[in-house]
Short mmCIF file of C-alpha atoms in Angstrom, two decimals:
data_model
loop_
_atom_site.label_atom_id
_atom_site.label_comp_id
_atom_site.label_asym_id
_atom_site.label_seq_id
_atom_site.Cartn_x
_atom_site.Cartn_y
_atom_site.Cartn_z
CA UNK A 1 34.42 48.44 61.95
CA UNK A 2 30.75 49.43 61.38
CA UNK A 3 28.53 49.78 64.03
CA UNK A 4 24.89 49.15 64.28
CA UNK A 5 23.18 52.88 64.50
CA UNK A 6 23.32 53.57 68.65
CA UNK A 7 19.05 54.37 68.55
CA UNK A 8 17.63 51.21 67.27
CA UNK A 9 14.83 51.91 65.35
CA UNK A 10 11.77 50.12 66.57
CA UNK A 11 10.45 47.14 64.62
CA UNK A 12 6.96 48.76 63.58
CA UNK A 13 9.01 51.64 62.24
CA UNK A 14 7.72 52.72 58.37
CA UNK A 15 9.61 50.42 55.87
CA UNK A 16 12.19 52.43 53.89
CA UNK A 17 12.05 51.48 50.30
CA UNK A 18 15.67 51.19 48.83
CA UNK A 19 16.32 50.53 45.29
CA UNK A 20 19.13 48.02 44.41
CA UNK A 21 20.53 46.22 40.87
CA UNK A 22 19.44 42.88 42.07
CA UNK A 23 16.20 42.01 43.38
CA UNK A 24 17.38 38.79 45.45
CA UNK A 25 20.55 41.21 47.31
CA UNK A 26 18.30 43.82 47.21
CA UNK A 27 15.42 42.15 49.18
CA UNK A 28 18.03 41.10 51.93
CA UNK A 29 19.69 44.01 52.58
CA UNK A 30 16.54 45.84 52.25
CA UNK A 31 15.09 43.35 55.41
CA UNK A 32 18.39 44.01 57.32
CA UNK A 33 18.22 48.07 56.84
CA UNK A 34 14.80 47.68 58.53
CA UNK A 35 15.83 45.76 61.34
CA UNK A 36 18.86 48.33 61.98
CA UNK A 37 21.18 46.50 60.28
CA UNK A 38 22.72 48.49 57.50
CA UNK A 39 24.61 46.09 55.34
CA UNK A 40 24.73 47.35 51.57
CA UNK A 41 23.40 45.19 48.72
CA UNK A 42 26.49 44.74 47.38
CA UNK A 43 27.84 43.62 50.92
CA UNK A 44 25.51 41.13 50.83
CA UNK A 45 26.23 40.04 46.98
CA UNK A 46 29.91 39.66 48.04
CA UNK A 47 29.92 37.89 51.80
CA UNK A 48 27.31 35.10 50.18
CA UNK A 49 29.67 34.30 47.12
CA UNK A 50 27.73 35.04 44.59
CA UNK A 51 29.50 35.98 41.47
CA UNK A 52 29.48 33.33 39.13
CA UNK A 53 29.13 32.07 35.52
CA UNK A 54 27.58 29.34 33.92
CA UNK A 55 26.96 28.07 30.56
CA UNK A 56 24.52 25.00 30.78
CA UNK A 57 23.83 24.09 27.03
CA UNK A 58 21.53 20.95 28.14
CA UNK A 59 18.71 23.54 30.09
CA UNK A 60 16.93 25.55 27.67
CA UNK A 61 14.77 28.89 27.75
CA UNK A 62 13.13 29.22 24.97
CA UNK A 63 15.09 26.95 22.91
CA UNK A 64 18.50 29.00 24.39
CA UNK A 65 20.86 27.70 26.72
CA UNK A 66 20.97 28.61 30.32
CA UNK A 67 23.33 31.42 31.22
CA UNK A 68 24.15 33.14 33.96
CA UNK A 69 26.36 35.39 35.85
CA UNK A 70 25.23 34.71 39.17
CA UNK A 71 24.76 31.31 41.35
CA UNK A 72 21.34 30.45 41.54
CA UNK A 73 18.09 31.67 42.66
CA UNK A 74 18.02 31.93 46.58
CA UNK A 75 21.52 31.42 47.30
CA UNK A 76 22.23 34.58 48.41
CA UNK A 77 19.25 34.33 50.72
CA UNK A 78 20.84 30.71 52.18
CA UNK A 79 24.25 31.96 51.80
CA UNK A 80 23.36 35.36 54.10
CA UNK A 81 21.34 33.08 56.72
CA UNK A 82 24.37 31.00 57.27
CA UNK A 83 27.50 33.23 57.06
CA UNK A 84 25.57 35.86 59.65
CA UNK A 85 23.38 33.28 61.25
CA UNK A 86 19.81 35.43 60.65
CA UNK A 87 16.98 33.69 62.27
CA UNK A 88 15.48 34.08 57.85
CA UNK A 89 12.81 31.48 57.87
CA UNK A 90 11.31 30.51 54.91
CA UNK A 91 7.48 29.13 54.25
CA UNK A 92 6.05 27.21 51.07
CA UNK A 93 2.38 26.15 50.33
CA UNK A 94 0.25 24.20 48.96
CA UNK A 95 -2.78 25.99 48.85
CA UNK A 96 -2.90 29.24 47.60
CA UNK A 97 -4.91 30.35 50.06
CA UNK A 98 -2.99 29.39 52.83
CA UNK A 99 -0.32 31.38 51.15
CA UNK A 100 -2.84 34.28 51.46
CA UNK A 101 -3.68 33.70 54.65
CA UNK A 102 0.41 33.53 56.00
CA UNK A 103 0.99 36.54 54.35
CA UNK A 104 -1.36 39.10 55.78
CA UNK A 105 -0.61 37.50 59.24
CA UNK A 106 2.32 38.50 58.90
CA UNK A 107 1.91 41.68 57.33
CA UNK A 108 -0.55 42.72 60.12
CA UNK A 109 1.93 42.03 62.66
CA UNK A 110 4.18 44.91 61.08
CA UNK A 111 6.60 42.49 59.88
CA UNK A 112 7.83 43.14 56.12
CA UNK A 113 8.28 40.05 54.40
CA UNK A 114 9.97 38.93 51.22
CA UNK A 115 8.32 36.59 48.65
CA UNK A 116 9.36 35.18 45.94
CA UNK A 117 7.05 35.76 42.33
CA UNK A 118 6.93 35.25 38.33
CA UNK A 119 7.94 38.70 37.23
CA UNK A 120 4.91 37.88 33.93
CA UNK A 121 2.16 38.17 36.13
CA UNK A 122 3.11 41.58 38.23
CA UNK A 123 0.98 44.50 36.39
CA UNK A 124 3.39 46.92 37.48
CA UNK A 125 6.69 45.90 35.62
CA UNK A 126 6.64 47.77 32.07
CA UNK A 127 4.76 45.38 29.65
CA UNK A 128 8.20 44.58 27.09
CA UNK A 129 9.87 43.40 30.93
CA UNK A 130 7.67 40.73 31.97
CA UNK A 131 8.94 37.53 30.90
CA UNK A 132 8.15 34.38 32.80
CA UNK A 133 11.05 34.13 34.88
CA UNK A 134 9.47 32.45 38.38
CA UNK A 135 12.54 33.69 40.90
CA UNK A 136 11.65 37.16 41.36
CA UNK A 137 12.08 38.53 44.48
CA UNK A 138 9.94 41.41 46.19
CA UNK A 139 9.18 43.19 49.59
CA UNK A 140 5.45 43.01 50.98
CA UNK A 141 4.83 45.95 53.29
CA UNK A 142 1.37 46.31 54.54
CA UNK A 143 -1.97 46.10 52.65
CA UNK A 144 -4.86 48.11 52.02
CA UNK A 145 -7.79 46.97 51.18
CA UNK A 146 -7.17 44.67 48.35
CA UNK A 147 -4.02 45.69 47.74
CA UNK A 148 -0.95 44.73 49.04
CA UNK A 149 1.88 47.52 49.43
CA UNK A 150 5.02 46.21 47.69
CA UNK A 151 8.81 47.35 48.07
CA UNK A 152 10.20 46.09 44.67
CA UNK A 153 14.04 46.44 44.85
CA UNK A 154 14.67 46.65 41.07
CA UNK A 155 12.50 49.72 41.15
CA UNK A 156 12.60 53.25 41.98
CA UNK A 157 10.09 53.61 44.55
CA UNK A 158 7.24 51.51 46.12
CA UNK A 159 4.25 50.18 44.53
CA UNK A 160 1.30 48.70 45.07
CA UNK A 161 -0.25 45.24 44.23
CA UNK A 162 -3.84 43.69 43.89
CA UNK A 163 -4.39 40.68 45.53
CA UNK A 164 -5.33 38.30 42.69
CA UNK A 165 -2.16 39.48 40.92
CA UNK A 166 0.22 38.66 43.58
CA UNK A 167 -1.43 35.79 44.18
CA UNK A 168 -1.05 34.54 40.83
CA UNK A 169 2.21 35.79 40.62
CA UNK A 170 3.13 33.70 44.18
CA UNK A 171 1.90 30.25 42.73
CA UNK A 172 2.81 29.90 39.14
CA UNK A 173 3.88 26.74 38.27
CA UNK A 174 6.49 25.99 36.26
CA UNK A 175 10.50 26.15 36.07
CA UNK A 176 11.34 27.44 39.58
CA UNK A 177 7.93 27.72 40.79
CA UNK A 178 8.04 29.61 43.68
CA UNK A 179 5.23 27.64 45.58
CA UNK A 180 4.26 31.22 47.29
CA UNK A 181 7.75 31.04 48.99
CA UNK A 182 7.65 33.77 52.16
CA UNK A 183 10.39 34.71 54.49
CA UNK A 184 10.94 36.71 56.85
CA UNK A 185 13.17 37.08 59.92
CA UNK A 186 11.82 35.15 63.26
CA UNK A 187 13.05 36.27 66.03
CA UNK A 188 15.51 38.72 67.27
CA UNK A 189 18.54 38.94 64.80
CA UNK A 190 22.28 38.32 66.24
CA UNK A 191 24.97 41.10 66.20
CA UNK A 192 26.34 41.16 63.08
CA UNK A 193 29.76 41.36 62.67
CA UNK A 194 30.50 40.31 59.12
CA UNK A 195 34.28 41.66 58.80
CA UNK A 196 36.14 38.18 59.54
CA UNK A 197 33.65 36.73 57.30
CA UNK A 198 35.05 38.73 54.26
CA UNK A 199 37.97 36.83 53.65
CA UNK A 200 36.35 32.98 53.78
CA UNK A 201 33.83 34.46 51.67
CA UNK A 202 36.47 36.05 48.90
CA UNK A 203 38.39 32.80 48.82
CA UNK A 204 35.30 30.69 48.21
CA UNK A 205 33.99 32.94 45.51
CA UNK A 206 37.71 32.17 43.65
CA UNK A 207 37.26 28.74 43.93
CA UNK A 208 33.74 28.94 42.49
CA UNK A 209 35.53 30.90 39.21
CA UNK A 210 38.51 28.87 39.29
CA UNK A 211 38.31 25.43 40.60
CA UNK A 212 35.18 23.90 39.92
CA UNK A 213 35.63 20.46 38.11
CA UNK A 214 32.82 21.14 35.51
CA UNK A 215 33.00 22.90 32.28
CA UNK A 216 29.95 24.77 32.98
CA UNK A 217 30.84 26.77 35.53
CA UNK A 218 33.54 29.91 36.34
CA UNK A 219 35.94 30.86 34.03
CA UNK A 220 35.71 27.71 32.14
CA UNK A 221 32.27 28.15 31.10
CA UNK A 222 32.96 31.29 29.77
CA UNK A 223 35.31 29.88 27.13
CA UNK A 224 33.00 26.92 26.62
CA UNK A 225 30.72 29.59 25.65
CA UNK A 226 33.39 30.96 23.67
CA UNK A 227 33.56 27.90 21.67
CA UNK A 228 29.88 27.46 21.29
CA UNK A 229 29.82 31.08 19.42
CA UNK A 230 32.67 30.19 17.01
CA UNK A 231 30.50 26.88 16.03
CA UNK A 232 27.18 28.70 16.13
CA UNK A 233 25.19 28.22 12.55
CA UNK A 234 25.62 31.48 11.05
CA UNK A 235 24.80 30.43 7.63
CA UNK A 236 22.19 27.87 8.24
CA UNK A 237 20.28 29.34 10.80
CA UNK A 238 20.66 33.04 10.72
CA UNK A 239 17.85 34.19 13.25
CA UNK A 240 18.88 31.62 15.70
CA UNK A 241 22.20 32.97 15.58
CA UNK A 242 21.15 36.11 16.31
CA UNK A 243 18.54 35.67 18.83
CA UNK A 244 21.32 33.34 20.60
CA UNK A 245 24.03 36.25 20.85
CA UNK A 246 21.45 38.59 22.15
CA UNK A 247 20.32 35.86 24.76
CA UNK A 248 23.79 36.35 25.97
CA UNK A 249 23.63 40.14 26.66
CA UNK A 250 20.03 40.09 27.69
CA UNK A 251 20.94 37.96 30.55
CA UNK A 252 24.20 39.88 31.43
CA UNK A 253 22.53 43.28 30.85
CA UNK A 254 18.64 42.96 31.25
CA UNK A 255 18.52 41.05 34.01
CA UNK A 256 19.11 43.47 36.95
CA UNK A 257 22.71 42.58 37.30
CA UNK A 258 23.98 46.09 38.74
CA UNK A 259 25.82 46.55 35.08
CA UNK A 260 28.15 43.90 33.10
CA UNK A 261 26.73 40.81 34.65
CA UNK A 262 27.45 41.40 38.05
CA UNK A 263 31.03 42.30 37.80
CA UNK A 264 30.67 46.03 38.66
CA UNK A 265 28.56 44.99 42.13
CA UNK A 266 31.34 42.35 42.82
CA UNK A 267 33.49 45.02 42.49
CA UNK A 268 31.64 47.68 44.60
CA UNK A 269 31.96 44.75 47.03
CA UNK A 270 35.30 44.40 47.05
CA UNK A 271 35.65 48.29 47.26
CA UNK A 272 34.10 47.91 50.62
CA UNK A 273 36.05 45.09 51.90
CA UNK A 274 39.21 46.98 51.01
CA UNK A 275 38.11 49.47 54.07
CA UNK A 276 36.68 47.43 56.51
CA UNK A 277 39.81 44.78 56.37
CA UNK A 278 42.29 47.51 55.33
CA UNK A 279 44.03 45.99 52.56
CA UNK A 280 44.98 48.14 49.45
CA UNK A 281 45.46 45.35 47.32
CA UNK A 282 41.58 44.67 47.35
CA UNK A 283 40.96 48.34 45.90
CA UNK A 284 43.30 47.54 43.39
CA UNK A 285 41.95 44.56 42.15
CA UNK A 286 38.33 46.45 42.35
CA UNK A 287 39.56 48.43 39.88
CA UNK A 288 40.88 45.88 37.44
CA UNK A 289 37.55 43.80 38.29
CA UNK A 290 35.91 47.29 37.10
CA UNK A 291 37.70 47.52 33.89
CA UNK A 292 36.67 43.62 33.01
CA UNK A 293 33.40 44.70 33.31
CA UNK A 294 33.51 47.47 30.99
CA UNK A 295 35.00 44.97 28.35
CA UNK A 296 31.98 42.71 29.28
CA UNK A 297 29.97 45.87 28.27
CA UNK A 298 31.86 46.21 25.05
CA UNK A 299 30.84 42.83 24.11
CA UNK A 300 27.52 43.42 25.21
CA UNK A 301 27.30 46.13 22.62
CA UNK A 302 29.33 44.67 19.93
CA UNK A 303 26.63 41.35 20.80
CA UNK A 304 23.31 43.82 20.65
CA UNK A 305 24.01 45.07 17.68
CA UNK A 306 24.95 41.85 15.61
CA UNK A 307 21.58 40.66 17.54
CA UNK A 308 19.66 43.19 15.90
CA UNK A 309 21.58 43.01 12.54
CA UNK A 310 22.78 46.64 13.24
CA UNK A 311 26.35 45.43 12.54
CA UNK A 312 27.80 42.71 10.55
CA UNK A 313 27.63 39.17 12.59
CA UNK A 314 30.98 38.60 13.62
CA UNK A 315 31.58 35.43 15.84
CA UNK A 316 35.26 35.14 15.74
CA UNK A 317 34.98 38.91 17.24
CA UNK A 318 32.65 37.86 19.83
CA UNK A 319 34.80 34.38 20.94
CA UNK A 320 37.89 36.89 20.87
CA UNK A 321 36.45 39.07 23.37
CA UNK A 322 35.07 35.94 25.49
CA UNK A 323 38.40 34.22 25.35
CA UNK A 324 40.21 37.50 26.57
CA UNK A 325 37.73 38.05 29.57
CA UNK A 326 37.70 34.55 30.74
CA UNK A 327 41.89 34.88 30.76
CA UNK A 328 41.49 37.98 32.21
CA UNK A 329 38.82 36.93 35.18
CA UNK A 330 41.27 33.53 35.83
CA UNK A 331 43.91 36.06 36.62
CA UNK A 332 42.06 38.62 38.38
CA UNK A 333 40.54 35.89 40.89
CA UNK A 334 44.04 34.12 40.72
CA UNK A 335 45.43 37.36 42.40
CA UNK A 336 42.49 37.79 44.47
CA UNK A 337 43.09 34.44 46.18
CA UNK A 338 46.41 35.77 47.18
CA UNK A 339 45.11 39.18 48.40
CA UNK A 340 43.31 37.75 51.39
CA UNK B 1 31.58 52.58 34.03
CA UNK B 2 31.72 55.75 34.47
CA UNK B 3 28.95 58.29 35.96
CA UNK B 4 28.36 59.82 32.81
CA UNK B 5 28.15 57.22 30.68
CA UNK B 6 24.88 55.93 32.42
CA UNK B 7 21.55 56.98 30.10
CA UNK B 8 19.23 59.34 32.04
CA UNK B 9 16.58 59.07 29.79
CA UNK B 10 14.49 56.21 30.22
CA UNK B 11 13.86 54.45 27.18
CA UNK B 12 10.22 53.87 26.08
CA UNK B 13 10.85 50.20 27.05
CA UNK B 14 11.03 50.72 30.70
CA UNK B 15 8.32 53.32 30.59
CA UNK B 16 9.60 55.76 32.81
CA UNK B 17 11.43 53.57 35.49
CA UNK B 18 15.29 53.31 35.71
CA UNK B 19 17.19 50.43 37.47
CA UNK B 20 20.35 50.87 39.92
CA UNK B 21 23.49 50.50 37.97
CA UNK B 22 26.79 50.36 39.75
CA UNK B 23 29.68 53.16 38.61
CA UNK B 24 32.87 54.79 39.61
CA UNK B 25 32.97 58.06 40.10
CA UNK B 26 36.08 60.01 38.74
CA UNK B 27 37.72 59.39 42.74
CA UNK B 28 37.24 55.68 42.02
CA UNK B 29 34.45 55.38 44.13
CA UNK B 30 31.28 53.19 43.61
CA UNK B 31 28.14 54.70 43.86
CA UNK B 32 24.72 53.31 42.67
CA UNK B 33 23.65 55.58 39.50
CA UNK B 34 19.95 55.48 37.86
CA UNK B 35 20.31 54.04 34.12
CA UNK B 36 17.40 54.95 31.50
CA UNK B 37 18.43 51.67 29.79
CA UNK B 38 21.62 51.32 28.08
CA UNK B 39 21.34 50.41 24.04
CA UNK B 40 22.78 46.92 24.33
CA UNK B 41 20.02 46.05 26.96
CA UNK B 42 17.02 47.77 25.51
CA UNK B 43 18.31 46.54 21.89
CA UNK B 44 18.29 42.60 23.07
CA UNK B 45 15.29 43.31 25.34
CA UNK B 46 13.32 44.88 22.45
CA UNK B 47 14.49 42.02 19.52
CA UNK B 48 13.25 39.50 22.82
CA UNK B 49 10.00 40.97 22.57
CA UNK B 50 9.97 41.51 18.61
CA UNK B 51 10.54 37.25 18.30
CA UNK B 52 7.55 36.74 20.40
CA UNK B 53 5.50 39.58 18.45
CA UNK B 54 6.21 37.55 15.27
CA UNK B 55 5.53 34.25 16.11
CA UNK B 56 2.09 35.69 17.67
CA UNK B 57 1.39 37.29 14.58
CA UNK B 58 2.16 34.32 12.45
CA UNK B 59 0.19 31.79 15.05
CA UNK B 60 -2.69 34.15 14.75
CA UNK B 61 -2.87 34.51 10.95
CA UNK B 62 -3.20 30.46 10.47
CA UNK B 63 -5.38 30.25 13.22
CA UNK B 64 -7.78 32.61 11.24
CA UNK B 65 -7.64 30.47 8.44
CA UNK B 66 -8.15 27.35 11.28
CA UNK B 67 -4.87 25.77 10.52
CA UNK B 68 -3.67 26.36 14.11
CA UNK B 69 -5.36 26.87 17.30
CA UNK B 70 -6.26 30.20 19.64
CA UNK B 71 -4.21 28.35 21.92
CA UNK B 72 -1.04 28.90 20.15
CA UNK B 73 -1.53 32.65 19.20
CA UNK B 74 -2.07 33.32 22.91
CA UNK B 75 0.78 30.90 24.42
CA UNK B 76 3.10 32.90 21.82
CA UNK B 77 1.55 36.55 22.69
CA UNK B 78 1.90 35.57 26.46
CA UNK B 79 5.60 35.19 25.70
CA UNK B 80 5.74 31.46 26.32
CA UNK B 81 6.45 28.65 24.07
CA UNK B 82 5.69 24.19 24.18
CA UNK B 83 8.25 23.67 27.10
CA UNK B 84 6.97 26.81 29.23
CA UNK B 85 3.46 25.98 28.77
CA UNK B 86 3.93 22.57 29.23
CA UNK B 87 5.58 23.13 32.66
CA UNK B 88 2.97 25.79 33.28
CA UNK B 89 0.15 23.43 33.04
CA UNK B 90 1.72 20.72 34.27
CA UNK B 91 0.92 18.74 30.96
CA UNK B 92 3.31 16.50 28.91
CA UNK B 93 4.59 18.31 26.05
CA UNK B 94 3.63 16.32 23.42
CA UNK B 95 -0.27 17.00 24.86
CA UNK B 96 0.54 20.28 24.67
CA UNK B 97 1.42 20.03 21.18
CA UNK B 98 -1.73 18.08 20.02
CA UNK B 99 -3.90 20.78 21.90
CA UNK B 100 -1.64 23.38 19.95
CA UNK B 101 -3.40 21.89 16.28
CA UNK B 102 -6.92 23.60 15.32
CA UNK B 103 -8.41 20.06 16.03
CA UNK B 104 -7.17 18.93 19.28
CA UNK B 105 -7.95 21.92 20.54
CA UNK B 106 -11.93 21.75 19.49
CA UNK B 107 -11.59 18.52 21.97
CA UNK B 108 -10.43 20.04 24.86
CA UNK B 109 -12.68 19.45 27.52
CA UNK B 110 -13.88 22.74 29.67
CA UNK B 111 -11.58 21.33 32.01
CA UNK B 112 -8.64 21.17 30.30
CA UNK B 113 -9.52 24.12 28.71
CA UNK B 114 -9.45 25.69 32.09
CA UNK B 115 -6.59 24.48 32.67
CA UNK B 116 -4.80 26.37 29.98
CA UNK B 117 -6.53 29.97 30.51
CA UNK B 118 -5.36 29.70 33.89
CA UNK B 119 -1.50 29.25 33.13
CA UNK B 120 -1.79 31.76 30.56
CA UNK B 121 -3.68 34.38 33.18
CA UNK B 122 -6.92 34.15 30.60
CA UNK B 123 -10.40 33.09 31.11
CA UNK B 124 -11.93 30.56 29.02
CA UNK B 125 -13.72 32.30 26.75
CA UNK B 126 -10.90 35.04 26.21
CA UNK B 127 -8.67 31.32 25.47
CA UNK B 128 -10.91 30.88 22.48
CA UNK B 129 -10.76 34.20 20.68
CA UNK B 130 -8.33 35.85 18.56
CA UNK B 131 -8.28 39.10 20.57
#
């Protein structure tokens, strides 16, 4: 059973910047390092339940469907809240400037504090990154001057901001505008004891693969997928085609997923949980999650390359592969459920 | 995945930075690894990019020969399209459409004009060039 480090550090202690796969997971665990809580990013993936899949055809991005491989935006930030009852509190606005204001309040009382941001507007992603995706998350430090020092999880080390960039970052509008969304804990946190939580939180993440009564989601929504590929307009409409398979891959690959769309941090997750609840089986079925995620990665590449015309477009290939990993992932959390 | 089949370079695309990647070590461990960019992402992240690129390029083409608007070239070059400007804005789409065409957008007034530089992160007068 882990055990919170014996010296607490104090609160105005120098933030440690800790690089993660996912910026939302990364953010949290990166808040509960700091207050001397050291539960892992892919602790925190796994206790809020948030492996997923979904195919929504009906919400487009740029004329492609939705598709992910994770529930959505701020539910791990809810999800952790809840399960380990963290006094997170969360603050929109609707002035900019009271945004502004909030934030270096806090800030200058030592507190770090997470926001939420358009990843198009941040100057220091690499140009060919920055897409306008509005549910980035990112750790404000401290500021300088007129510059704001920023702990970005999906990078290697710390960074710094100018104002009128975060700021327009912080209150885009838009799909998922983030409305300059701050949190931050308030408070003194709980003692965290997140061990029985592991099993309530494995069982619901099966249900959200298996049992869900809508196409769109879990395993099911990878076949619909599946389907969609087969019928995709090859002939007619080459480029679409093409830019739709790579949509695929760029959100299971591109999108800081950790590797294979989240699988391989799921897996890392359940790698821990095997320890800290002492079960075998789990380690087991970490390992088969492990090799479903390199076959994710195979059709990642086969996908890439038929994206960029590199290979011979091949749907039947591609709806094989998806076919076999959605049977595979029903079975995998089918056995799952019975581990715990 | 496997330790050693993580890229160390980073690829020009990231410039310089590499993201956390999850892998097993040969014990069956998981430890976080540093990936340069693997080809499948940097492949669909680059073609992503490429789409963009050409539908800037073509925007910006008719609009020198004033059969489109500035305002397309840059909504394209900015990596946003109708639906994403349109939410952006906070317009109706099919506004945003008529503003797209060489002569709507002569009739913006400054204000919506303003309007539009500010989604897209420009300033007015940048909005109306080709740059």
């Amino acid at each position: 059973m882990p055990s919170s480090p014996s010296s607490p550090e104090p609160t105005l202690s120098a933030f440690r910047h800790r690089q993660s796969a996912h910026c939302e997971s990364g953010v949290i665990s990166s808040l509960l390092h700091h207050e001397g809580i050291p539960v892992s990013e892919a602790m925190v993936f796994g206790l809020s339940a948030s492996l997923s899949f979904a195919y929504i055809p009906l919400v487009k991005i740029n004329q492609l469907p939705l598709i992910a491989y994770r529930m959505v935006p701020r539910f791990i930030l809810k999800g952790m809240k809840r399960q380990l009852r963290l006094p997170l509190r969360f603050e929109t606005f609707r002035s900019s400037a009271d945004g502004r204001r909030r934030l270096d309040e806090l800030l200058d009382q030592g507190r770090p504090v997470g926001l939420q941001s358009s990843v198009f507007f941040l100057p220091y992603f690499p140009v060919n990154m920055r897409f306008h995706f509005n549910a980035h998350n990112l750790i404000a430090y401290g500021r300088e001057g007129n510059e704001y020092l920023i702990s970005d999880p999906v990078f290697n080390a710390p960074t710094r901001c100018a104002l009128a960039d975060l700021q327009r970052a912080r209150f885009v509008r838009g799909a998922l505008a983030p409305k300059g969304l701050l949190y931050y804990f308030d408070g003194p946190l709980p003692k965290v004891d997140h061990v029985p939580l592991l099993r309530g939180a494995i069982r619901k993440n099966c249900f959200l693969m298996l049992h869900v009564p809508l196409p769109y989601v879990g395993c099911s929504g990878i076949r619909l997928l599946a389907r969609r590929v087969l019928k995709l307009p090859a002939k007619k409409d080459l480029e679409f085609t093409q830019r739709f398979v790579g949509h695929i891959v760029r959100m299971q690959e591109e999108i800081g997923t950790g590797g294979a769309g989240f699988r391989f941090l799921y897996a890392a997750f359940l790698q821990e949980a095997a320890v800290l609840l002492q079960n075998p089986r789990l380690q087991e079925l970490s390992l088969e999650l492990t090799a479903i995620g390199d076959e994710w990665r195979e059709f990642a590449l086969h996908a890439a390359r038929m994206n960029k015309g590199r290979a011979e477009l091949d749907l039947p290939l591609l709806h094989g592969l998806l076919m076999d990993l959605a049977d595979k992932e029903t079975t995998l959390y089918k056995k799952l459920r019975r581990a715990v | 995945m496997r330790p050693d089949e993580v890229p160390e370079q980073s690829a020009p695309l990231l410039e310089g930075q590499r993201k956390a990647v999850y892998v097993v070590d040969k014990d069956g461990h998981y430890l976080i690894a540093q990936s340069g960019g693997t080809e499948a992402e940097v492949t669909v992240t680059e073609e992503a990019v490429a789409w963009f690129a050409k539908l800037a390029e073509d925007a910006r083409q008719r609009a020198r020969r004033g059969e489109t608007s500035p305002l397309e070239y840059h909504m394209f070059r900015l990596r946003m399209d109708v639906p994403t400007l349109a939410q952006a804005t906070g317009l109706w789409r099919w506004r945003v459409r008529r503003h797209l065409t060489a002569k709507g957008f002569a009739r913006l007034s400054p204000k919506l004009r303003e309007r539009y530089a500010d989604a897209l992160g420009l300033s007015s007068a940048q909005l109306q060039s080709l740059e």
